[in-house]
Coordinates of C-alpha atoms in Angstrom, one line a residue:
M298 CA 3.1 91.4 169.6
K299 CA 5.9 91.6 172.1
G300 CA 5.2 87.9 173.2
L301 CA 5.3 86.8 169.5
T302 CA 8.7 88.6 169.1
F303 CA 10.2 86.8 172.1
R304 CA 8.8 83.4 170.9
L305 CA 10.3 84.0 167.4
L306 CA 13.6 84.9 168.9
G307 CA 13.5 81.9 171.1
V308 CA 12.8 79.6 168.1
A309 CA 15.6 81.3 166.2
A310 CA 18.0 80.7 169.1
L311 CA 16.8 77.1 169.6
T312 CA 17.4 76.3 165.9
G313 CA 20.5 78.3 165.5
A314 CA 18.9 80.5 162.9
S315 CA 20.6 83.9 162.8
A316 CA 17.4 85.6 161.4
L317 CA 13.9 84.2 161.2
A318 CA 12.0 85.1 158.1
L319 CA 8.6 86.4 159.0
S320 CA 5.7 85.8 156.7
V321 CA 5.5 89.0 154.7
P322 CA 3.3 88.8 151.6
L323 CA 5.4 88.1 148.5
T324 CA 4.4 88.1 144.9
L325 CA 5.0 84.9 142.9
A326 CA 7.9 86.7 141.1
Q327 CA 9.4 87.6 144.5
Q328 CA 9.0 84.0 145.7
A329 CA 10.6 82.7 142.5
Q330 CA 13.6 85.0 143.0
K331 CA 14.1 84.0 146.6
A332 CA 13.8 80.3 146.1
E333 CA 17.0 78.2 145.9
V334 CA 15.3 75.0 144.8
I335 CA 12.0 74.7 143.0
V336 CA 10.3 71.4 142.3
R337 CA 7.1 69.7 141.4
A338 CA 6.8 66.8 143.7
T339 CA 4.6 64.3 145.5
L340 CA 4.8 64.3 149.3
G341 CA 5.5 61.1 151.2
Q342 CA 4.2 60.3 154.7
A343 CA 5.2 62.8 157.3
Q344 CA 7.5 61.6 160.1
P345 CA 9.3 63.2 163.0
V346 CA 13.0 63.7 162.8
K347 CA 15.0 64.6 165.9
E348 CA 18.2 66.5 165.6
G349 CA 19.7 67.2 169.0
D350 CA 17.0 68.9 171.1
V351 CA 15.0 70.0 168.0
T352 CA 12.3 67.9 166.3
Y353 CA 11.2 68.4 162.7
T354 CA 8.2 67.1 160.8
A355 CA 9.7 65.7 157.6
Y356 CA 8.0 64.9 154.3
P357 CA 10.0 62.9 151.8
L358 CA 9.6 64.1 148.3
D359 CA 9.2 62.1 145.1
V360 CA 10.4 64.8 142.7
K361 CA 8.6 64.8 139.3
E362 CA 10.3 67.9 137.9
T363 CA 13.1 70.2 139.0
V364 CA 12.3 73.7 137.9
A365 CA 15.4 75.3 139.4
G366 CA 18.3 74.6 141.8
D367 CA 20.0 71.4 143.0
V368 CA 17.5 69.0 144.6
S369 CA 20.4 67.2 146.3
S370 CA 21.1 70.3 148.4
L371 CA 17.8 69.8 150.2
P372 CA 17.8 67.9 153.5
Q373 CA 17.6 64.1 153.0
L374 CA 15.4 61.5 154.6
N375 CA 16.0 57.9 153.8
G376 CA 17.9 58.8 150.7
K377 CA 15.2 61.2 149.3
P378 CA 15.0 65.0 149.4
A379 CA 12.7 66.1 152.1
L380 CA 10.8 69.1 153.5
M381 CA 11.6 69.6 157.1
F382 CA 9.4 71.9 159.2
L383 CA 10.2 72.8 162.8
Q384 CA 7.6 70.8 164.8
G385 CA 5.0 73.0 166.3
L386 CA 5.6 75.9 164.0
E387 CA 2.4 77.8 163.2
D388 CA 1.5 78.9 159.6
T389 CA 3.1 76.0 157.8
P390 CA 1.4 74.8 154.7
K391 CA -1.4 72.3 155.2
L392 CA 0.3 69.2 153.6
S393 CA -0.4 65.5 153.6
A394 CA 1.0 62.3 152.1
G395 CA 0.1 61.8 148.4
Q396 CA -0.4 65.4 147.6
E397 CA 1.3 66.9 144.6
A398 CA 2.7 70.4 144.9
V399 CA 4.9 73.0 143.2
L400 CA 7.3 74.0 146.0
L401 CA 9.6 77.1 146.1
L402 CA 12.2 76.2 148.7
Y403 CA 15.2 77.3 150.6
A404 CA 17.9 74.6 150.5
R405 CA 19.3 75.2 153.9
R406 CA 17.6 74.0 157.1
L407 CA 15.3 76.7 158.5
D408 CA 12.2 76.6 160.6
S409 CA 10.2 76.3 157.3
P410 CA 11.9 75.4 154.0
V411 CA 9.1 77.1 152.0
V412 CA 9.7 80.6 150.8
G413 CA 7.5 83.0 152.8
V414 CA 7.0 80.3 155.5
N415 CA 4.0 78.9 153.6
Q416 CA 3.5 81.1 150.5
G417 CA 5.7 79.1 148.2
A418 CA 3.8 75.8 148.5
Y419 CA 1.2 75.4 145.7
V420 CA -0.7 72.2 146.3
V421 CA -2.3 70.7 143.1
Q422 CA -5.9 69.8 143.8
N423 CA -8.1 68.3 141.1
G424 CA -5.4 69.3 138.6
K425 CA -5.4 73.0 139.7
V426 CA -3.3 75.3 141.8
N427 CA -4.2 78.6 143.4
A428 CA -1.4 81.0 142.5
E429 CA -2.5 84.6 142.1
E430 CA -4.6 84.3 138.9
I431 CA -2.9 81.1 137.8
T432 CA -4.7 77.8 138.2
D433 CA -2.9 75.5 135.7
P434 CA 0.2 73.9 137.3
V435 CA 2.0 73.9 134.0
K436 CA 1.4 77.7 133.6
L437 CA 2.6 78.2 137.2
V438 CA 5.9 76.5 136.3
E439 CA 6.2 78.7 133.2
A440 CA 5.5 81.8 135.2
I441 CA 8.2 80.8 137.8
R442 CA 10.7 80.2 135.0
T443 CA 9.9 83.6 133.5
A444 CA 10.2 85.3 136.8
R445 CA 13.7 83.8 137.2
G446 CA 14.7 84.7 133.7
N447 CA 14.5 81.1 132.3
K448 CA 12.0 80.8 129.5

């Protein structure tokens, strides 16, 4: 555990993060409250983005629906909002180009833009999501809006 703490502190120092959010289990309601931007989007092809000495894996987003927040506050890649994960970071969501997902995000650049490191990424597969007991993406969006007080 001590080695992990030093690695996390090193990553935080490298990226300029003042505090690194560890992956603590969050309920959907907690994720919805923490998220600054929530979208339903299709992911584009991942590509590396270098900023100084730091490299991110970036996925441009084709936003289908904005559930909450300002999409323009997300990092941009070629004129589109993008997810940017610190390259090499463990526990990031398993994502690929063409996937649709409901994403609960932080707007500012962090090691992972997804609330709870990977918890706030709900990939739609065969028309279904896996979100606690919710499997319908439309019901997931409704539950998120309810948790945020927007019905």
